[in-house]
XYZ file of C-alpha atoms in Angstrom:
478
model
C 11.141 -39.417 -8.653
C 10.701 -36.508 -11.044
C 13.951 -34.663 -11.584
C 14.267 -30.940 -11.298
C 16.018 -30.745 -14.643
C 13.052 -32.426 -16.367
C 10.678 -29.826 -14.857
C 12.964 -27.029 -15.974
C 13.062 -28.451 -19.511
C 9.263 -28.523 -19.626
C 9.150 -24.891 -18.573
C 11.672 -24.011 -21.283
C 9.661 -25.727 -24.028
C 6.444 -24.091 -22.789
C 7.982 -20.606 -22.705
C 9.535 -21.125 -26.155
C 6.198 -22.216 -27.655
C 4.450 -19.234 -26.026
C 7.074 -16.899 -27.491
C 6.606 -18.377 -30.978
C 2.834 -18.070 -30.735
C 3.060 -14.481 -29.530
C 5.374 -13.617 -32.430
C 2.999 -15.079 -35.026
C 0.041 -13.246 -33.504
C 1.994 -9.962 -33.511
C 2.800 -10.489 -37.211
C -0.904 -10.743 -38.061
C -1.764 -7.694 -35.957
C 1.021 -5.625 -37.557
C -0.139 -6.590 -41.055
C -3.734 -5.501 -40.390
C -2.730 -2.245 -38.681
C -0.305 -1.392 -41.506
C -3.017 -1.890 -44.128
C -5.402 0.334 -42.142
C -2.779 3.086 -41.822
C -1.917 2.894 -45.539
C -5.585 3.085 -46.565
C -5.653 -0.417 -48.015
C -8.368 -1.250 -45.466
C -10.962 1.457 -44.857
C -13.682 1.981 -42.244
C -16.536 -0.492 -42.629
C -14.571 -2.865 -44.869
C -14.764 -6.565 -44.016
C -11.505 -8.293 -43.119
C -10.568 -11.676 -44.604
C -12.081 -14.628 -42.790
C -10.091 -16.310 -40.075
C -9.444 -19.296 -42.366
C -8.288 -17.086 -45.246
C -6.038 -14.952 -43.032
C -4.490 -18.101 -41.534
C -3.658 -19.323 -45.029
C -2.123 -16.000 -46.068
C 0.181 -15.822 -43.044
C 0.696 -19.589 -42.665
C -0.402 -19.640 -39.051
C -3.119 -21.471 -37.179
C -6.702 -20.241 -37.119
C -6.403 -19.930 -33.328
C -3.523 -17.485 -33.819
C -5.629 -15.360 -36.179
C -8.589 -15.501 -33.770
C -6.410 -14.191 -30.940
C -4.971 -11.487 -33.201
C -8.466 -10.347 -34.216
C -9.530 -10.362 -30.549
C -6.595 -8.081 -29.720
C -7.522 -5.722 -32.548
C -11.139 -5.625 -31.331
C -9.929 -4.830 -27.803
C -7.802 -1.968 -29.138
C -10.727 -0.532 -31.124
C -9.075 -0.958 -34.552
C -11.738 -3.439 -35.729
C -15.144 -4.670 -34.539
C -17.058 -7.939 -34.819
C -20.521 -8.666 -36.220
C -22.019 -11.917 -35.047
C -22.287 -14.390 -37.916
C -20.747 -11.944 -40.394
C -17.087 -11.441 -39.513
C -14.746 -8.622 -38.577
C -14.816 -5.062 -39.926
C -12.529 -2.033 -39.804
C -13.592 0.562 -37.221
C -14.010 4.229 -38.051
C -11.105 6.354 -36.867
C -11.754 8.018 -33.508
C -12.850 11.627 -33.526
C -10.155 14.116 -32.602
C -10.504 15.169 -28.953
C -11.371 18.807 -28.287
C -8.450 21.022 -27.281
C -7.879 20.928 -23.552
C -6.291 23.288 -21.089
C -2.746 22.507 -19.954
C -2.616 19.879 -17.242
C -2.579 21.265 -13.742
C 0.781 21.085 -12.021
C 0.651 18.684 -9.045
C 1.242 20.115 -5.587
C 4.913 20.774 -4.963
C 5.238 18.476 -1.969
C 2.966 15.738 -3.323
C 0.213 14.190 -1.284
C 1.149 11.596 1.286
C -0.298 8.762 -0.779
C 2.368 9.397 -3.407
C 4.830 7.800 -1.004
C 3.387 4.392 -1.870
C 1.790 5.148 -5.254
C 4.712 7.201 -6.554
C 5.796 7.019 -10.198
C 9.358 7.884 -9.166
C 12.034 5.184 -9.536
C 13.067 3.888 -6.120
C 16.536 5.406 -6.489
C 14.811 8.786 -6.701
C 12.421 8.236 -3.769
C 14.119 8.507 -0.345
C 10.654 9.098 1.090
C 9.122 5.977 -0.424
C 7.033 3.695 1.762
C 7.997 0.636 -0.301
C 10.779 -1.715 0.724
C 13.263 -2.426 -2.050
C 14.015 -6.142 -2.515
C 17.042 -7.793 -4.072
C 16.646 -9.401 -7.483
C 17.073 -12.876 -5.976
C 14.166 -12.222 -3.578
C 11.927 -11.218 -6.488
C 12.969 -14.356 -8.388
C 12.097 -16.504 -5.359
C 8.691 -14.881 -5.081
C 8.010 -15.370 -8.792
C 8.882 -19.064 -8.534
C 6.449 -19.577 -5.664
C 3.662 -17.640 -7.412
C 4.201 -19.656 -10.589
C 4.159 -22.911 -8.636
C 0.940 -21.988 -6.804
C -0.794 -20.842 -9.992
C 0.220 -24.061 -11.768
C -2.121 -26.044 -9.508
C -5.087 -24.141 -10.919
C -7.534 -21.893 -9.106
C -11.258 -22.189 -8.558
C -13.296 -20.235 -11.067
C -16.129 -19.489 -8.679
C -16.613 -18.517 -5.059
C -14.712 -16.232 -2.719
C -12.931 -18.724 -0.499
C -13.685 -19.331 3.156
C -15.509 -16.826 5.355
C -12.491 -16.223 7.619
C -9.842 -17.002 5.022
C -7.814 -20.022 3.911
C -7.799 -22.276 6.965
C -4.407 -23.983 6.363
C -2.840 -20.509 6.252
C -4.588 -19.486 9.469
C -3.321 -22.681 11.102
C 0.211 -21.771 10.075
C -0.244 -18.257 11.457
C -1.392 -19.784 14.737
C 1.806 -21.862 14.797
C 3.892 -18.781 13.981
C 2.386 -16.919 16.930
C 2.880 -19.973 19.178
C 6.608 -19.951 18.377
C 6.640 -16.302 19.470
C 4.971 -17.296 22.753
C 1.435 -16.193 21.873
C -1.413 -18.707 22.171
C -4.074 -17.742 19.619
C -7.070 -19.909 18.612
C -7.294 -20.370 14.860
C -10.859 -19.003 14.883
C -9.488 -15.697 16.209
C -7.494 -15.198 12.991
C -8.846 -14.152 9.619
C -7.204 -12.874 6.484
C -7.636 -9.561 4.651
C -6.081 -8.118 1.457
C -3.410 -6.269 3.456
C -2.604 -4.548 6.724
C -4.094 -1.243 5.565
C -7.288 -3.036 4.537
C -7.350 -4.742 7.939
C -7.173 -1.406 9.743
C -9.970 -0.143 7.528
C -12.188 -3.070 8.533
C -11.521 -2.500 12.228
C -12.266 1.213 11.976
C -15.497 0.676 10.030
C -16.632 -2.030 12.422
C -16.322 -0.007 15.626
C -16.000 3.723 14.901
C -19.097 5.799 14.241
C -19.150 9.413 13.002
C -18.297 11.855 15.757
C -16.909 9.228 18.140
C -13.603 10.216 19.791
C -10.579 8.163 18.701
C -6.883 8.474 19.602
C -3.858 8.133 17.321
C -0.182 8.815 17.829
C 1.750 11.914 16.830
C 3.618 11.237 14.605
C 1.892 8.257 13.039
C 1.196 6.672 9.682
C -0.943 8.924 7.490
C -2.968 5.787 6.750
C -4.203 5.842 10.347
C -5.428 9.402 9.997
C -7.118 8.777 6.655
C -8.853 5.620 7.863
C -10.374 7.565 10.755
C -11.211 10.656 8.703
C -13.067 8.507 6.174
C -15.255 7.238 9.018
C -15.950 10.725 10.391
C -14.191 10.149 13.713
C -13.269 12.916 16.128
C -9.476 12.523 16.317
C -7.158 13.356 19.218
C -3.386 12.955 19.264
C -1.078 11.273 21.779
C 2.615 12.227 21.463
C 4.851 9.285 20.596
C 8.037 9.188 22.671
C 11.102 6.992 22.215
C 9.592 4.234 24.388
C 5.947 4.595 23.369
C 2.979 6.937 23.892
C 3.083 9.791 26.391
C 1.077 8.145 29.173
C 0.208 11.401 30.957
C -1.376 12.864 27.819
C -3.077 9.529 27.121
C -4.744 9.414 30.525
C -5.823 13.046 30.292
C -7.445 12.462 26.888
C -9.159 9.303 28.144
C -10.585 11.125 31.166
C -11.781 14.037 29.074
C -13.138 12.315 25.933
C -13.662 8.617 26.750
C -12.365 7.444 23.327
C -13.673 4.278 21.752
C -10.308 3.335 20.266
C -6.556 4.005 20.321
C -4.880 3.200 16.974
C -1.123 2.732 17.450
C 1.899 0.546 16.708
C 3.676 -1.376 19.461
C 6.598 -2.589 17.303
C 8.624 -0.687 14.671
C 6.348 2.315 14.575
C 6.013 4.229 11.318
C 7.690 6.722 10.960
C 9.934 6.680 14.055
C 11.039 3.021 14.079
C 10.557 2.859 17.856
C 8.960 0.155 20.016
C 6.805 0.395 23.131
C 8.588 -0.716 26.281
C 7.063 -3.549 28.283
C 6.443 -1.194 31.187
C 4.413 1.195 29.038
C 2.647 -1.663 27.283
C 1.319 -2.913 30.623
C 0.232 0.614 31.588
C -1.504 0.971 28.240
C -3.491 -2.228 28.703
C -4.532 -1.166 32.213
C -5.776 2.203 30.927
C -7.675 0.500 28.103
C -9.466 -1.709 30.629
C -10.189 1.234 32.918
C -11.796 3.323 30.152
C -13.284 0.456 28.099
C -11.123 1.370 25.092
C -10.095 -0.801 22.125
C -6.370 -0.970 21.388
C -5.735 -1.502 17.673
C -2.110 -2.546 17.222
C -0.816 -1.934 13.695
C 1.933 -4.564 13.422
C 2.683 -4.045 9.718
C 6.432 -3.814 10.387
C 6.674 -6.283 13.288
C 8.406 -8.983 11.206
C 11.241 -6.514 10.565
C 12.108 -6.433 14.272
C 15.593 -7.894 14.808
C 15.612 -10.826 17.254
C 17.390 -10.092 20.520
C 17.343 -6.369 19.822
C 18.384 -5.587 23.385
C 15.153 -3.773 24.307
C 12.242 -5.147 26.251
C 9.305 -4.934 23.879
C 6.522 -7.205 22.681
C 3.295 -7.037 20.671
C 0.380 -5.907 22.814
C -1.601 -9.110 22.259
C 1.093 -11.076 24.097
C 0.319 -9.169 27.308
C -3.393 -8.631 26.769
C -4.359 -12.188 25.743
C -6.746 -10.703 23.134
C -9.034 -9.091 25.659
C -9.040 -5.489 24.419
C -6.285 -5.663 21.772
C -6.988 -6.161 18.079
C -3.784 -7.154 16.292
C -3.408 -6.260 12.588
C -0.445 -7.635 10.649
C 0.659 -8.172 7.078
C 3.308 -9.477 4.698
C 3.619 -6.660 2.156
C 7.030 -5.649 3.523
C 8.574 -9.121 3.631
C 6.976 -10.270 0.365
C 5.762 -7.455 -1.918
C 2.547 -5.409 -2.163
C 1.712 -7.383 -5.341
C 0.931 -10.570 -3.389
C 0.969 -9.305 0.173
C -1.717 -10.546 2.506
C -2.926 -9.166 5.826
C -4.523 -10.708 8.879
C -6.503 -9.633 11.902
C -6.289 -11.351 15.282
C -9.025 -10.592 17.808
C -10.635 -12.164 20.877
C -14.222 -13.168 21.519
C -15.174 -9.597 22.405
C -14.623 -8.364 18.830
C -14.147 -11.264 16.427
C -17.804 -11.768 15.402
C -18.263 -8.126 14.408
C -14.956 -8.078 12.518
C -15.741 -11.253 10.603
C -19.131 -9.817 9.651
C -17.509 -6.657 8.292
C -14.857 -8.678 6.469
C -17.455 -10.684 4.591
C -19.576 -7.680 3.614
C -16.969 -4.958 3.030
C -14.151 -6.930 1.396
C -15.972 -9.316 -0.876
C -13.107 -10.537 -3.023
C -10.989 -13.566 -3.758
C -7.697 -13.816 -1.846
C -7.028 -17.427 -2.840
C -3.814 -16.834 -4.801
C -2.207 -14.478 -2.275
C -3.278 -16.676 0.640
C -1.742 -19.774 -0.913
C 1.484 -17.964 -1.788
C 1.899 -16.873 1.833
C 0.982 -20.367 2.986
C 3.734 -21.850 0.823
C 6.273 -19.392 2.203
C 5.335 -20.370 5.758
C 5.005 -24.086 5.113
C 8.390 -24.447 3.401
C 10.276 -22.215 5.843
C 10.893 -19.630 3.132
C 9.225 -16.828 5.088
C 11.455 -17.242 8.132
C 14.624 -17.251 6.035
C 13.378 -14.328 3.989
C 12.746 -12.344 7.193
C 16.297 -13.056 8.332
C 17.786 -11.819 5.048
C 15.626 -8.694 4.984
C 16.545 -7.816 8.588
C 20.255 -8.278 7.894
C 20.103 -6.068 4.802
C 18.105 -3.419 6.641
C 20.567 -3.352 9.552
C 23.461 -2.796 7.169
C 21.632 -0.100 5.217
C 20.493 1.564 8.455
C 24.059 1.939 9.729
C 25.240 3.403 6.432
C 22.396 5.937 6.306
C 22.850 6.920 9.961
C 26.525 7.627 9.314
C 25.687 9.775 6.309
C 23.031 11.763 8.174
C 25.368 12.255 11.120
C 27.951 13.798 8.794
C 25.264 16.331 7.833
C 25.010 17.193 11.565
C 21.363 16.190 11.779
C 19.719 14.460 14.735
C 18.373 10.961 14.238
C 15.669 9.320 16.346
C 16.924 5.976 17.737
C 15.308 3.181 15.739
C 15.139 -0.399 16.979
C 14.989 -1.685 13.417
C 12.865 -1.552 10.316
C 13.171 0.391 7.095
C 12.782 4.027 8.170
C 15.015 6.647 9.724
C 13.276 9.617 11.404
C 15.569 12.631 10.969
C 15.333 16.075 12.572
C 16.507 18.700 10.091
C 16.953 21.310 12.814
C 14.792 23.659 14.830
C 12.583 25.724 12.565
C 13.578 23.767 9.456
C 11.035 24.019 6.640
C 10.882 20.380 5.558
C 7.994 21.149 3.249
C 10.187 23.647 1.436
C 13.107 21.211 1.410
C 10.846 18.542 -0.072
C 9.659 20.971 -2.738
C 13.247 21.744 -3.744
C 14.090 18.050 -3.843
C 11.021 17.373 -5.993
C 12.239 20.004 -8.449
C 15.453 17.973 -8.675
C 13.460 14.793 -9.316
C 13.505 13.264 -5.800
C 10.418 12.354 -3.746
C 10.746 13.049 -0.008
C 8.598 12.332 3.048
C 8.338 15.535 5.126
C 7.097 15.279 8.690
C 3.858 17.084 7.878
C 2.598 13.821 6.313
C 2.797 12.110 9.717
C 1.643 14.905 12.033
C -1.743 16.540 12.705
C -3.019 18.567 9.729
C -1.602 22.068 9.571
C 1.121 21.400 12.141
C 4.630 22.176 10.821
C 7.392 19.648 11.403
C 11.174 19.807 11.207
C 11.341 16.019 10.779
C 11.875 13.988 7.634
C 11.402 10.235 7.076
C 14.027 8.386 5.050
C 13.683 4.899 3.590
C 17.004 3.136 4.200
C 16.547 0.934 1.090
C 15.780 3.736 -1.377
C 18.016 6.581 -0.135
C 20.516 6.376 -2.986
C 23.840 8.183 -3.087
C 22.569 10.654 -5.683
C 19.504 11.439 -3.572
C 21.564 11.997 -0.435
C 24.003 14.204 -2.344
C 21.110 16.301 -3.649
C 19.662 16.559 -0.135
C 22.999 17.749 1.247
C 23.143 20.452 -1.428
C 19.578 21.559 -0.691
C 20.359 21.747 3.039
C 23.456 23.823 2.378
C 21.499 26.158 0.123
C 18.739 26.554 2.730
C 21.185 27.408 5.524
C 23.180 29.972 3.527
């Protein structure tokens, strides 16, 4: 049996050799760049041959080749086939440009996931902060998967890596949901999965429903397809059923895009009673229910509320379930999946193959390893425990500020009401001036509609950020 210590020693020797090689290559690069800067090598001058340079610096010819390749990539030198390497002419000075435009004060909604702010300075971030040990675990699995080698050609299977889809089927079976493996296919992420569903079934001008508030990704996916969008208020136990029925009778929408579990931004879940009503209305009006379950794995077990994913009650008749792992793993290697019944699966698979032509092999196999070795289940348990602790601490802090908090079943967000008539856009602007990125309610509501709400990420709302927010609130009320 191969010992773990032997494997670790091999890794150590490999990393040490790589470090030595990188240092030798950097020495060659620095020598060439220094001679160019000092005028010892001028534009058009031929560099020493690879053999000669290797002798001068007492390194291998492969090291010099890689150093020259790096210099070519940086534009410092260029290659002539059969002749060698030559010094490039210095780049022309760029014309003077006008000062860069100042970004909008409140930042666009996409900055909440593409933000350059450190997480400690981003209470509005849409990214879940992981502990260092969780990142180390992920890196070990990625390294192990990559060590097996990947195919250099092809795009994988049409519906995705079958062993992973089999494991997903088993995962759903444990949760009491019987799903055929052919009803599951993988996508680059949950957001990409929603995009596929929208493109497959929504045509320009067709009426579509979304919740208010809801993820800004829902709105943008529908706007990009030219849909006619109508809003259903989201209550503590799910959509407002009276408004939903009225909109269905008036507009006959093709689709309702919503979240049954851990809705973003409110953190609420649909009650079983409303879920059954929702499925009945969908059947009555021939409407597709697209359930964004991106945060479903964050739902604490035995949370004391009767709730379930819509596909458990619908048996994949009119529900299309979209899930993902970017929260439990990380966006770097996160993978998404779509689960749909016979009514929709052929169209979705066709759009997957034509609209997302790419290779998911590495991410699929990483997720497969997490499922196969039980790492994903244990990781979910740790993340939920950490979120519950952070949620309580943030709720207590917000309560001391005398702000109302929407009851959240779990997850990573707290939906806070800053008071009637509060200008959360202005508050966010002031916080941005202090270096903190916030998530005002206007990012989650219909365009142009003011909101007194603010979304907080329980894993990135640092003490300094909360202190700054308290000061801004005090200043606004005085």
